[in-house]
mmCIF file of C-alpha atoms and ligand atoms in Angstrom:
data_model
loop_
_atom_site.group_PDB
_atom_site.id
_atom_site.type_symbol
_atom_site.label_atom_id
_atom_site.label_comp_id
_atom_site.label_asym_id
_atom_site.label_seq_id
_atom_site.Cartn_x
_atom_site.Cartn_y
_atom_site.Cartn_z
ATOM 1 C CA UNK A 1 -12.403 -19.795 -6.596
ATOM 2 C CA UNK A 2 -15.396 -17.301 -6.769
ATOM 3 C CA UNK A 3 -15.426 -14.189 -8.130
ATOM 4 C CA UNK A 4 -17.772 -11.826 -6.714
ATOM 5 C CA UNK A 5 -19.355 -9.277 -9.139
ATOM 6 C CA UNK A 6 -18.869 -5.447 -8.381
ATOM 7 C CA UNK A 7 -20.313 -2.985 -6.670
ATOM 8 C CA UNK A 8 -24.341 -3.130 -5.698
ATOM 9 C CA UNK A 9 -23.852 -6.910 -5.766
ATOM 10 C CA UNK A 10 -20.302 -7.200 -3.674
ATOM 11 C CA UNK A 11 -22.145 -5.493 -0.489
ATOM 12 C CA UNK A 12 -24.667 -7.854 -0.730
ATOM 13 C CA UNK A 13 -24.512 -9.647 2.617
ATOM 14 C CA UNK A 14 -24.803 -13.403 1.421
ATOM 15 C CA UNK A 15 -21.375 -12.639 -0.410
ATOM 16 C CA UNK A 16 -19.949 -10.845 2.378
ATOM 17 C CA UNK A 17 -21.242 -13.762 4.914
ATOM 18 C CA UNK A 18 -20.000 -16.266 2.171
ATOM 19 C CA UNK A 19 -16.079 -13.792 2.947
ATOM 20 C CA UNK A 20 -16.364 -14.785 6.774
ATOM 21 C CA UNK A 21 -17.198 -17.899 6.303
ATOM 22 C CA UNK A 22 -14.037 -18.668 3.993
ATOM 23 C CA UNK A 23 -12.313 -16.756 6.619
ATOM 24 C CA UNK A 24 -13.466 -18.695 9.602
ATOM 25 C CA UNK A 25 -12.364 -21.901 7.550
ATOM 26 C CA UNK A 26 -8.427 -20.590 7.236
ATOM 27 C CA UNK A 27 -9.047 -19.439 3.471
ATOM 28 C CA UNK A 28 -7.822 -16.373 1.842
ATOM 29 C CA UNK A 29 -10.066 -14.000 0.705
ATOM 30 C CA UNK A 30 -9.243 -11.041 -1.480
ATOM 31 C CA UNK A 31 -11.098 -7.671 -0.875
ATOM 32 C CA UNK A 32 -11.260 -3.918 -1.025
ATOM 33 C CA UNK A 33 -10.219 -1.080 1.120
ATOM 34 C CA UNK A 34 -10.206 1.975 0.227
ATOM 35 C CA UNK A 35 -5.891 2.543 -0.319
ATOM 36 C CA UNK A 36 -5.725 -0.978 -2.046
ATOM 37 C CA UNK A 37 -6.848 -4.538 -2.839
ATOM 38 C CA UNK A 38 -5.905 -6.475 0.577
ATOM 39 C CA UNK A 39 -5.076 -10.146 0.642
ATOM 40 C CA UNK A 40 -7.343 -11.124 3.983
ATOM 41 C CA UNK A 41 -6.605 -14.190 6.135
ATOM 42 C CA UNK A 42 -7.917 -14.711 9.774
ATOM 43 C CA UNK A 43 -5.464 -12.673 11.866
ATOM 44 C CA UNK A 44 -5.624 -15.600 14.762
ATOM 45 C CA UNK A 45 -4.894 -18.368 12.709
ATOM 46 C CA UNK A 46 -1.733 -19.278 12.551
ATOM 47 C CA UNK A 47 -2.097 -21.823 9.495
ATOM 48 C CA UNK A 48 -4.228 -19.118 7.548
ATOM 49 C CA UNK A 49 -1.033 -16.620 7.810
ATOM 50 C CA UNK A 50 1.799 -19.311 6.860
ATOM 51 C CA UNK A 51 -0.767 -19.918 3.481
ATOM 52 C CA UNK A 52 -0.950 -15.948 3.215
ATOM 53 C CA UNK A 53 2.787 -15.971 3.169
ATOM 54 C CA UNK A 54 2.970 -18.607 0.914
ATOM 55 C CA UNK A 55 0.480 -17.416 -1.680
ATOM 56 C CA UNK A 56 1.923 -13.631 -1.381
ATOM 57 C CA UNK A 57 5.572 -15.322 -1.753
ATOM 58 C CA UNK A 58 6.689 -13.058 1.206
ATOM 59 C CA UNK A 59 9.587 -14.073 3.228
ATOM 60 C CA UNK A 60 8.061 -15.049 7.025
ATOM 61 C CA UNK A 61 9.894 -12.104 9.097
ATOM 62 C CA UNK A 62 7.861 -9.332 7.109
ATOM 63 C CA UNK A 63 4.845 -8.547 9.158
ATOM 64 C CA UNK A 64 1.302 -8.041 7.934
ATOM 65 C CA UNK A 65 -1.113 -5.580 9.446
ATOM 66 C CA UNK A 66 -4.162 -6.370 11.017
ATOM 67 C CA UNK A 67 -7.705 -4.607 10.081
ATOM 68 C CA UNK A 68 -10.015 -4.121 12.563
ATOM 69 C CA UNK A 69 -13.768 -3.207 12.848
ATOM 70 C CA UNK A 70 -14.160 -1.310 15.861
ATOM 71 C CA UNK A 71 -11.451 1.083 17.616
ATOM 72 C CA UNK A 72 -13.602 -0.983 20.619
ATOM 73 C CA UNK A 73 -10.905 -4.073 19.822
ATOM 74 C CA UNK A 74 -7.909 -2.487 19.800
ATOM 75 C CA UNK A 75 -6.934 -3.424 23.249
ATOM 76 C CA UNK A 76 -7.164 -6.665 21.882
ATOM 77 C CA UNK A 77 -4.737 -6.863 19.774
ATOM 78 C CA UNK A 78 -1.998 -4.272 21.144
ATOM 79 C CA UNK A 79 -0.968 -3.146 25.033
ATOM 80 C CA UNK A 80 0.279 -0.316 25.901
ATOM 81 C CA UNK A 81 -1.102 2.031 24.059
ATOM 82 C CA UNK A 82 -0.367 5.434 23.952
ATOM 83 C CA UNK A 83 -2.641 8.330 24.437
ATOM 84 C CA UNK A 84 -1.320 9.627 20.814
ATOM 85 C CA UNK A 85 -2.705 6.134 19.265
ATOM 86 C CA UNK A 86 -6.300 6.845 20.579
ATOM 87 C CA UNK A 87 -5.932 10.397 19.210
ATOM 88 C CA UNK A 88 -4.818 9.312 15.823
ATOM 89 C CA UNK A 89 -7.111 6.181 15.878
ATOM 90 C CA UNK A 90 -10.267 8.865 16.385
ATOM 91 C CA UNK A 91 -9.224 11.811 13.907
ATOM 92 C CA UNK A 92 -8.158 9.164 10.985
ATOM 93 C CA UNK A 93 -9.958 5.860 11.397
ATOM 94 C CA UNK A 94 -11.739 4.445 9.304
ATOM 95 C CA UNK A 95 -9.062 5.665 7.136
ATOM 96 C CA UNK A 96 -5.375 4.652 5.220
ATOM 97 C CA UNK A 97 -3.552 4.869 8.706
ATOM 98 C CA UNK A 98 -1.974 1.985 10.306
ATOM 99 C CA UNK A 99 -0.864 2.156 14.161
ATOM 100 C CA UNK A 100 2.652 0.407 15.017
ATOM 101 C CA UNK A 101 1.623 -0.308 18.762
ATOM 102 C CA UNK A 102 3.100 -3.030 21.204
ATOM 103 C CA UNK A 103 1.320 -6.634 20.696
ATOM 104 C CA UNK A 104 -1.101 -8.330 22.691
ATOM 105 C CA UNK A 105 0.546 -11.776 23.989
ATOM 106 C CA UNK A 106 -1.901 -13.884 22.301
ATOM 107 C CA UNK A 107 -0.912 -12.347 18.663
ATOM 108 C CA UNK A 108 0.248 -14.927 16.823
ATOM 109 C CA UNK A 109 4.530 -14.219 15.673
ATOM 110 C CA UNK A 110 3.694 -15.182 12.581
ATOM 111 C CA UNK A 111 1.551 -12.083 12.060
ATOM 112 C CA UNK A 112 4.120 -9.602 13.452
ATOM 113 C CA UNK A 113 6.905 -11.405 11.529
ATOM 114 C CA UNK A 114 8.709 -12.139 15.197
ATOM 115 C CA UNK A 115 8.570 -8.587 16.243
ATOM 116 C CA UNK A 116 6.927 -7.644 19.406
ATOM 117 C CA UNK A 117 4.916 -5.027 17.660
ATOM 118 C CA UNK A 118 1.798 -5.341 16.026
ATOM 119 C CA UNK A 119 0.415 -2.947 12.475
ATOM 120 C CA UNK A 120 -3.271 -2.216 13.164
ATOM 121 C CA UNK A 121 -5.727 -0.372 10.948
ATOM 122 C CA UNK A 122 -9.557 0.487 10.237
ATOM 123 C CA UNK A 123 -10.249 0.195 6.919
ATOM 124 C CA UNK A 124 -13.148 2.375 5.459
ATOM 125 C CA UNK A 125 -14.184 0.671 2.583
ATOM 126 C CA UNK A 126 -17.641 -0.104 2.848
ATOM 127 C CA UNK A 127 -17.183 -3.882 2.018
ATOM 128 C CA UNK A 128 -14.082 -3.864 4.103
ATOM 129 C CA UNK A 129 -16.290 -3.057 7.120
ATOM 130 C CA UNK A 130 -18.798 -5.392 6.140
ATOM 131 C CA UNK A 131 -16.652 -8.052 6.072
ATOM 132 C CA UNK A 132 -14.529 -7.186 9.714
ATOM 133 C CA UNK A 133 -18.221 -6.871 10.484
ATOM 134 C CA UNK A 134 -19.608 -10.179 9.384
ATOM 135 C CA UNK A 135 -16.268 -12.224 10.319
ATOM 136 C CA UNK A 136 -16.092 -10.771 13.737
ATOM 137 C CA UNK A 137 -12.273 -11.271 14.458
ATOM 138 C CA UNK A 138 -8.976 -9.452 13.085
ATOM 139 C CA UNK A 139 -7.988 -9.739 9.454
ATOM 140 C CA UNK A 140 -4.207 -9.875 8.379
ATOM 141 C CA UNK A 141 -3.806 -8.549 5.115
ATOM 142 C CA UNK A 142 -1.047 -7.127 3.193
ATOM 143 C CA UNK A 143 -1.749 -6.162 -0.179
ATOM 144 C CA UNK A 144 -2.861 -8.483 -2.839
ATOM 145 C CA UNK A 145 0.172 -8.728 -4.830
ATOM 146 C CA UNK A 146 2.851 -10.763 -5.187
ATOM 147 C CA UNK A 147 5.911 -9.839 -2.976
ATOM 148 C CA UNK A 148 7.489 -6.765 -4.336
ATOM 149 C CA UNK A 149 5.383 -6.000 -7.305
ATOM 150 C CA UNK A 150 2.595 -3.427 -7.708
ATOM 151 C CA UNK A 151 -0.342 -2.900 -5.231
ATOM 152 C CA UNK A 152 -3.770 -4.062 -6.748
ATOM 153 C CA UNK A 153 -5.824 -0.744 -6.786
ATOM 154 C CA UNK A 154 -8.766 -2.800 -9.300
ATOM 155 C CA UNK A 155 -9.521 -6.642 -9.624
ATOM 156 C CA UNK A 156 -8.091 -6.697 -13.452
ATOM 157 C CA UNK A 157 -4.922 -6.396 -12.094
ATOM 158 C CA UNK A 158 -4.920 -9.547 -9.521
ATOM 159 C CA UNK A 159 -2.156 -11.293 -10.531
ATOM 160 C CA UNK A 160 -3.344 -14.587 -11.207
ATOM 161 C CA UNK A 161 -0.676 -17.169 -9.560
ATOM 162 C CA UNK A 162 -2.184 -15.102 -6.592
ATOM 163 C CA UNK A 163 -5.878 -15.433 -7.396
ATOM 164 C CA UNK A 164 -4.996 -19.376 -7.746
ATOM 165 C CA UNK A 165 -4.659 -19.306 -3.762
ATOM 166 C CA UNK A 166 -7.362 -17.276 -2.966
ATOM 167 C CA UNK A 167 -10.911 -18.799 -1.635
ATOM 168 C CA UNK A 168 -12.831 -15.789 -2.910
ATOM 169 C CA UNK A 169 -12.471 -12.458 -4.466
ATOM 170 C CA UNK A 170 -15.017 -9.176 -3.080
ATOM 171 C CA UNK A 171 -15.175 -6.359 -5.943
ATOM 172 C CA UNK A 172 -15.587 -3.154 -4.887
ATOM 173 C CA UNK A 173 -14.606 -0.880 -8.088
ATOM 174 C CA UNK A 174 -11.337 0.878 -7.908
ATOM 175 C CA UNK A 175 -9.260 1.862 -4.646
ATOM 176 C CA UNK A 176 -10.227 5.699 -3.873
ATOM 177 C CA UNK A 177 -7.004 6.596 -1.944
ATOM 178 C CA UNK A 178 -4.505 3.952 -4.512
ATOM 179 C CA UNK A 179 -1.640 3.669 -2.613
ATOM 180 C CA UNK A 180 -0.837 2.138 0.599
ATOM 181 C CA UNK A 181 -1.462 3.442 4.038
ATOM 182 C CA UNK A 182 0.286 5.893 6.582
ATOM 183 C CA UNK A 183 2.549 3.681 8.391
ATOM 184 C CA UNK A 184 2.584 5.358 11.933
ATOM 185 C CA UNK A 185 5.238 3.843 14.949
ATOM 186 C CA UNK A 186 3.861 4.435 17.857
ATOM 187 C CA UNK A 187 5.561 1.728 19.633
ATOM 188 C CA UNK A 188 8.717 3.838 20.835
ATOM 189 C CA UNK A 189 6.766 6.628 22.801
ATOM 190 C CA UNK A 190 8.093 7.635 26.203
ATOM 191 C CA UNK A 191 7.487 10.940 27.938
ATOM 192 C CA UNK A 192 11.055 12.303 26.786
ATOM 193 C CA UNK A 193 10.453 10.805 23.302
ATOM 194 C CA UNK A 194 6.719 11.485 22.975
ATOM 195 C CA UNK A 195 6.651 11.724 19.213
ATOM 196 C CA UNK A 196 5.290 9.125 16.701
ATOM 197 C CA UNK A 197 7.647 8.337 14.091
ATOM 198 C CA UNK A 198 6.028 7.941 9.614
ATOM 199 C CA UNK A 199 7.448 4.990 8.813
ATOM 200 C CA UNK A 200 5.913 4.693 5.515
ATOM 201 C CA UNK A 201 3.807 7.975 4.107
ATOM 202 C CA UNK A 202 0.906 8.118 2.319
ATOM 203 C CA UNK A 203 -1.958 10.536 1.804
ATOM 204 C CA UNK A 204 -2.549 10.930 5.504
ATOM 205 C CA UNK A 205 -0.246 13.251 5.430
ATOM 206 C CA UNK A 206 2.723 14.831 8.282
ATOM 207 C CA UNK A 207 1.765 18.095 8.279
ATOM 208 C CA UNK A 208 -2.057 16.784 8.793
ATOM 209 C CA UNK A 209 -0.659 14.744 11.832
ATOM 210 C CA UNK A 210 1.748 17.631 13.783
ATOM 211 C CA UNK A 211 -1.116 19.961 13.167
ATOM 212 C CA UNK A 212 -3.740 16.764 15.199
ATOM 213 C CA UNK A 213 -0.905 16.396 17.697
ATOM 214 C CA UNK A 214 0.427 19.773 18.239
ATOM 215 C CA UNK A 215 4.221 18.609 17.791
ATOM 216 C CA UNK A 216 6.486 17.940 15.282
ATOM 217 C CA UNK A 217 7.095 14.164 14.392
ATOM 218 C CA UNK A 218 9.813 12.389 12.832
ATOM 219 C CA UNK A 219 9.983 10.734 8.960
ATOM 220 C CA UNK A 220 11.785 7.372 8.698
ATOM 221 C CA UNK A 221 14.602 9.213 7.153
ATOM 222 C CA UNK A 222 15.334 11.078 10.031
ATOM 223 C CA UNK A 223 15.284 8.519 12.867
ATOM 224 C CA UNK A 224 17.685 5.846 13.377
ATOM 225 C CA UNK A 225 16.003 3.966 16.412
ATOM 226 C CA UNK A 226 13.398 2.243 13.944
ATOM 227 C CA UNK A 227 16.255 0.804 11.879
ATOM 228 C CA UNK A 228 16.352 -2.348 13.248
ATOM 229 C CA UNK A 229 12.416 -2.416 12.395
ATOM 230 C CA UNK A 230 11.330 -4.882 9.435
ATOM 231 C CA UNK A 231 9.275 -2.666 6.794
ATOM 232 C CA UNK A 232 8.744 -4.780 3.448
ATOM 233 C CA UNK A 233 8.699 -1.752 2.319
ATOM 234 C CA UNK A 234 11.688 -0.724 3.525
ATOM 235 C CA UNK A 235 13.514 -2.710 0.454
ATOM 236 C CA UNK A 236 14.169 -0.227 -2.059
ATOM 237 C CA UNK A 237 12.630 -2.271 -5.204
ATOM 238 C CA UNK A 238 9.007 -2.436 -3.011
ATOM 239 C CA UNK A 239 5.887 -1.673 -5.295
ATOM 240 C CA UNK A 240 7.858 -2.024 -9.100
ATOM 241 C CA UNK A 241 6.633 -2.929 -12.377
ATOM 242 C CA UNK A 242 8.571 -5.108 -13.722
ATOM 243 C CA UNK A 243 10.094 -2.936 -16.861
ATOM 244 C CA UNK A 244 12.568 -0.902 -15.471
ATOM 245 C CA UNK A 245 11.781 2.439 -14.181
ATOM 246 C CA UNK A 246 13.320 5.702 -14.391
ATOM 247 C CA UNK A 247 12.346 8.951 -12.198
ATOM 248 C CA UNK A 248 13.072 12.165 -14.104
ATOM 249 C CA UNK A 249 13.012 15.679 -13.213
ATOM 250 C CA UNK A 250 10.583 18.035 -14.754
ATOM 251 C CA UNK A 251 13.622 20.075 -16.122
ATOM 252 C CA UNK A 252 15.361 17.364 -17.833
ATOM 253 C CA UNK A 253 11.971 15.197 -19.016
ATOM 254 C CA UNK A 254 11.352 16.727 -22.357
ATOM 255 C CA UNK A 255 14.147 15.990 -23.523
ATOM 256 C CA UNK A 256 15.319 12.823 -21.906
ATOM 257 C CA UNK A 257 12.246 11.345 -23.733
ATOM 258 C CA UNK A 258 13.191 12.992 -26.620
ATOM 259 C CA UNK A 259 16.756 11.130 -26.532
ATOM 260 C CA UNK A 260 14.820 7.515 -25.938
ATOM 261 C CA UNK A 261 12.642 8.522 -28.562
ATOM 262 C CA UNK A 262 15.464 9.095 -31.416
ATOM 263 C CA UNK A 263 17.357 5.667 -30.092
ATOM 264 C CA UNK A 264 13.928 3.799 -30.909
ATOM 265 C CA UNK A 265 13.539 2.702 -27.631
ATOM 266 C CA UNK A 266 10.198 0.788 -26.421
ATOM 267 C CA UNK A 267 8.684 3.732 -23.810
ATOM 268 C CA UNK A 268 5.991 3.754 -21.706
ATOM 269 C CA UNK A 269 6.142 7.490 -20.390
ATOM 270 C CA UNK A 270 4.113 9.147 -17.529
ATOM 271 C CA UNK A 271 4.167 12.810 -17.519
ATOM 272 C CA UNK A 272 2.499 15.977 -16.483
ATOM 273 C CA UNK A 273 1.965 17.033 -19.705
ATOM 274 C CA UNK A 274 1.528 15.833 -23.485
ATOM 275 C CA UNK A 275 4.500 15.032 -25.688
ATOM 276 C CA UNK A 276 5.576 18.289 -27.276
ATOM 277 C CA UNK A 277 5.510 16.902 -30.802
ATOM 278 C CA UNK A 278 1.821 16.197 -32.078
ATOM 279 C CA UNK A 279 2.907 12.869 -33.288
ATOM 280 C CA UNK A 280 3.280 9.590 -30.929
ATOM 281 C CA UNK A 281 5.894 6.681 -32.160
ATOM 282 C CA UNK A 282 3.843 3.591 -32.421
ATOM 283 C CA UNK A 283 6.311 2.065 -29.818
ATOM 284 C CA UNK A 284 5.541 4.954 -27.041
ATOM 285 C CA UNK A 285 2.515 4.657 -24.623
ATOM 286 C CA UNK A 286 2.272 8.092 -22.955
ATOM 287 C CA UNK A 287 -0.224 8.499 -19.735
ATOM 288 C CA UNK A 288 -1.305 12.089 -18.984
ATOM 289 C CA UNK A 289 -0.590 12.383 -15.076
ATOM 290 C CA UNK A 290 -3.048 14.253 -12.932
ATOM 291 C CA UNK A 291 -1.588 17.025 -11.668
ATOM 292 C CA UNK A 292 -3.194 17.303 -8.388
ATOM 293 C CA UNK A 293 -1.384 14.492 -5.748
ATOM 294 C CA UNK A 294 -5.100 12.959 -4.398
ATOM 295 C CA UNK A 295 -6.096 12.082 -7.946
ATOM 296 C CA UNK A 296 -2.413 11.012 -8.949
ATOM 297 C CA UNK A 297 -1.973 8.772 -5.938
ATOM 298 C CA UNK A 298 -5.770 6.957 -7.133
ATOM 299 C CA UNK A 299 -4.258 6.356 -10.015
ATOM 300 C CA UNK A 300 -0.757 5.853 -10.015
ATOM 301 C CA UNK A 301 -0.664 1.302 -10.048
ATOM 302 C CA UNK A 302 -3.512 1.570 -12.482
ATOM 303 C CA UNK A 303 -0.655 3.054 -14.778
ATOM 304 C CA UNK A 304 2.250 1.714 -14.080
ATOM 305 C CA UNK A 305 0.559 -1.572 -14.422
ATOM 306 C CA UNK A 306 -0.986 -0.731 -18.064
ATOM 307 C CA UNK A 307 2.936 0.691 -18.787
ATOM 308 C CA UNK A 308 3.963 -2.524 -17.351
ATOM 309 C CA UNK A 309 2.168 -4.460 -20.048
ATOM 310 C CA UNK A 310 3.134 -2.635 -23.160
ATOM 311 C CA UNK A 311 5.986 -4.593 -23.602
ATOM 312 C CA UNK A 312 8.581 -1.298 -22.990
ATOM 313 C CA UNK A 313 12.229 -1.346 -23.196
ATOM 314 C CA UNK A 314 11.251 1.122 -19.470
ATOM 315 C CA UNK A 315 9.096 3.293 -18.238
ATOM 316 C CA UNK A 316 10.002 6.844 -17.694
ATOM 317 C CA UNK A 317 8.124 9.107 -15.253
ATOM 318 C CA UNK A 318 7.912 12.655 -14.677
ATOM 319 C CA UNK A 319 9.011 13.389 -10.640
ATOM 320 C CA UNK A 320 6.062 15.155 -8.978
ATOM 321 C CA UNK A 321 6.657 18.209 -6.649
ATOM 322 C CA UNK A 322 8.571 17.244 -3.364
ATOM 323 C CA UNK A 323 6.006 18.810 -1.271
ATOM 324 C CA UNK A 324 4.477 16.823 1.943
ATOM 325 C CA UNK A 325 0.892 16.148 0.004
ATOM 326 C CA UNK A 326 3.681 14.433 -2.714
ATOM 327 C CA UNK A 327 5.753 12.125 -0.118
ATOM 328 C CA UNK A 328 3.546 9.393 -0.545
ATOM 329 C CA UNK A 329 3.211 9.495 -3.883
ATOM 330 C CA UNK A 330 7.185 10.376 -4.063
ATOM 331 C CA UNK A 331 8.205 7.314 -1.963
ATOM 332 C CA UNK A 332 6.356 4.717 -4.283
ATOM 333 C CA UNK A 333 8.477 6.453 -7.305
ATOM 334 C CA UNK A 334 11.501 6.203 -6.225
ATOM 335 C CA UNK A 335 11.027 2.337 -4.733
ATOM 336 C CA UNK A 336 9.949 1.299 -8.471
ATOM 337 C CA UNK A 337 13.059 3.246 -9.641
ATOM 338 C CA UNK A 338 15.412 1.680 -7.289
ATOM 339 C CA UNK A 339 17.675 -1.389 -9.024
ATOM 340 C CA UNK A 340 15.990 -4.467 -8.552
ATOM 341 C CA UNK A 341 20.123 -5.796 -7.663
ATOM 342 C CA UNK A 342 19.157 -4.395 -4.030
ATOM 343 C CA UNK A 343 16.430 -5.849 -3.559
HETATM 344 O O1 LIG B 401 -3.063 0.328 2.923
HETATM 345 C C1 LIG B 401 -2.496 -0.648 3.407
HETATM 346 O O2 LIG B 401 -1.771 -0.558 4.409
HETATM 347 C C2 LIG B 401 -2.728 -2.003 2.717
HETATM 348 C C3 LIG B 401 -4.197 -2.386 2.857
HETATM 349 C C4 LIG B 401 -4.489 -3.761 2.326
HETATM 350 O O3 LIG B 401 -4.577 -2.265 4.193
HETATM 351 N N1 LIG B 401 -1.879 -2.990 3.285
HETATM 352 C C5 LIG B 401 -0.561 -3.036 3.050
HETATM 353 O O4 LIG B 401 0.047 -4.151 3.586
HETATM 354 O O5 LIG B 401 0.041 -2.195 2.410
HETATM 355 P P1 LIG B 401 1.534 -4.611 3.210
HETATM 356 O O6 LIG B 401 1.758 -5.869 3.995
HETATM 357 O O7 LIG B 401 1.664 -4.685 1.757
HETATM 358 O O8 LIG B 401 2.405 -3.492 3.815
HETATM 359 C C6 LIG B 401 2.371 -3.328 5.213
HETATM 360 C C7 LIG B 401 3.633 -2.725 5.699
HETATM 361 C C8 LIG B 401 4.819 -3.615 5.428
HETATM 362 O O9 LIG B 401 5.868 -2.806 4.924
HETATM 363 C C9 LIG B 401 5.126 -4.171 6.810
HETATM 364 O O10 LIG B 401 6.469 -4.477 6.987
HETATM 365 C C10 LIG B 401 4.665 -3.035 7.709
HETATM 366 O O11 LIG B 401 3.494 -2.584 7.102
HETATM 367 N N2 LIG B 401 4.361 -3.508 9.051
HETATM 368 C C11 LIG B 401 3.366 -4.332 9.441
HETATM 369 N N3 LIG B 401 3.477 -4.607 10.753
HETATM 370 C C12 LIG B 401 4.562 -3.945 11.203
HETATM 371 C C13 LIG B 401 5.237 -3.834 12.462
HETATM 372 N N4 LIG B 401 4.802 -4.491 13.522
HETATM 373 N N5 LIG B 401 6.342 -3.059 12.523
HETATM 374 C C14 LIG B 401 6.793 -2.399 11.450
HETATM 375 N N6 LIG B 401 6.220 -2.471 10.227
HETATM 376 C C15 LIG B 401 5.132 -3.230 10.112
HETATM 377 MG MG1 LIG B 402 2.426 -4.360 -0.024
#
């Protein structure tokens, strides 16, 4: 495996031809966007996915999503497409969006986990580009974790059973968005349904997408159509540490802590604000959350993963506002909260 050094050096374009080439030969090949680390694998290759699947541990009937260069291709990969898509495609791409859109014929099953539907997105990290660029084809790639643990927002936290599979590794510094993309369905649009349906937010955000459209769309929550719809991320215990993780409200959180605190219990705490008391127990990590959701989101897995390694009895976090710019930011909470049982 080679690691490729950060930033000036990762653009380089012998590394990023060195990407393509891995690519072209059915290899994985870990790399940048700008929501999270993406585990890349030639999106027509139907040996290069089952390997994906097998290095991610993911069970075969989850789909992956396929990045794209140039809205140009997009035809290529889905039919069908709605007017909405090309709307969406030109206000948010490059950008964390992904389109649910009907799939080409020659898109391999394996890549849409045997659905008929096809997740398609333009990344707009710079390396990303340079990479759909240099490898000229489509690029399935969920994120670079192992299935159902955190999202790698930085290479330190590539786990490394995963890095053991991987040809190479492009740095680009830390994720800018740090959590996944918008997951938008527009698969199910007929002219008496015409709205697009958020099956998994993020920081492109609803209100941002009724005001592009001019209508009001639907949330996962509130449609039962998609149900039948295979979302990894659907499974409550998606994106969790592996300490166990509480969600508490902002009311209750002082002194909740306070309670763990006075049983001696092992906590790794993320909160708005400081612990009241100027003195930290030597078994309590606290991380001071940024109270604004764009920085939060950047740096949410960077802190659940640190929390993750302090060897904590659990990790208890502070819920953010329930506002729309919080729903991404909400929905990775209460995932890593949910009992790992239901998973
Ligand atoms: O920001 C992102 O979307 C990152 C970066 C690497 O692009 N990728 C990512 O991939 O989060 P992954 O595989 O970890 O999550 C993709 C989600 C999964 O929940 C998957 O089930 C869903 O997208 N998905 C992919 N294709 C789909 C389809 N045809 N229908 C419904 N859901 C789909
Ligand atoms: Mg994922």
């Amino acid at each position: 495996m080679t690691s490729l050094p950060p930033s000036e050096s990762s653009t380089s374009q012998e590394l990023i031809l060195q990407g393509a080439q891995l690519l072209r030969e059915g290899k994985l090949v870990v790399f940048p966007t700008e929501t999270v680390y993406g585990l890349g694998a030639d999106a027509s290759n139907p040996d290069a996915i089952a390997h994906l699947y097998q290095a991610k541990g993911r069970p075969n009937d989850h789909p992956v999503i396929v990045h794209i260069g140039d809205l140009e291709v997009l035809h290529q990969w889905a039919v069908n497409i709605p007017l909405i898509a090309y709307s969406l495609a030109e206000a948010f791409w490059p950008g964390p969006m992904t389109l649910i859109l009907p799939k080409a014929s020659h898109v391999p099953l394996a890549v849409t986990g045997g659905q008929d539907t096809v997740g398609i997105r333009m990344p707009a990290h710079p390396v990303a580009m340079d990479l759909l660029q240099a490898f000229g084809g489509g690029i399935a790639a969920p994120s670079a974790n192992r299935f159902g643990r955190l999202s790698p927002t930085r290479v330190e936290d590539l786990d490394p059973k995963l890095l053991a599979q991987v040809g190479a590794v492009l740095d680009g510094g830390p994720c800018q968005v740090g959590i996944e993309s918008t997951i938008i369905d527009c698969s199910r649009i007929t002219p008496s349904n015409p709205a697009p349906v958020i099956l998994r937010p993020g920081m492109i955000l609803q209100p941002e997408i009724e005001e592009l459209l001019g209508m009001c769309i639907h949330t996962r929550e509130s449609e039962e159509t998609v149900s039948h719809t295979r979302v990894s991320g659907d499974l409550p215990s998606h994106y969790a540490p592996l300490t166990p993780l509480e969600l508490i409200d902002s009311e209750q959180f002082p002194q909740h802590v306070i309670t763990l605190l006075n049983e001696e219990q092992a906590l790794g705490v993320l909160a708005f604000s400081p612990l009241a008391s100027n003195e930290l127990p030597a078994n309590c990590h606290w991380v001071l959350a940024p109270e604004e959701p764009k920085p939060y989101a950047q740096t949410l897995y960077k802190a659940l993963q640190y929390l993750d390694t302090r060897s904590c009895d659990r990790i208890v976090v502070e819920r953010p506002p329930q506002s729309p710019e919080w729903a991404g930011v909400n929905d990775r909470l209460t995932r890593a909260a949910a009992e790992k049982g239901e998973h």
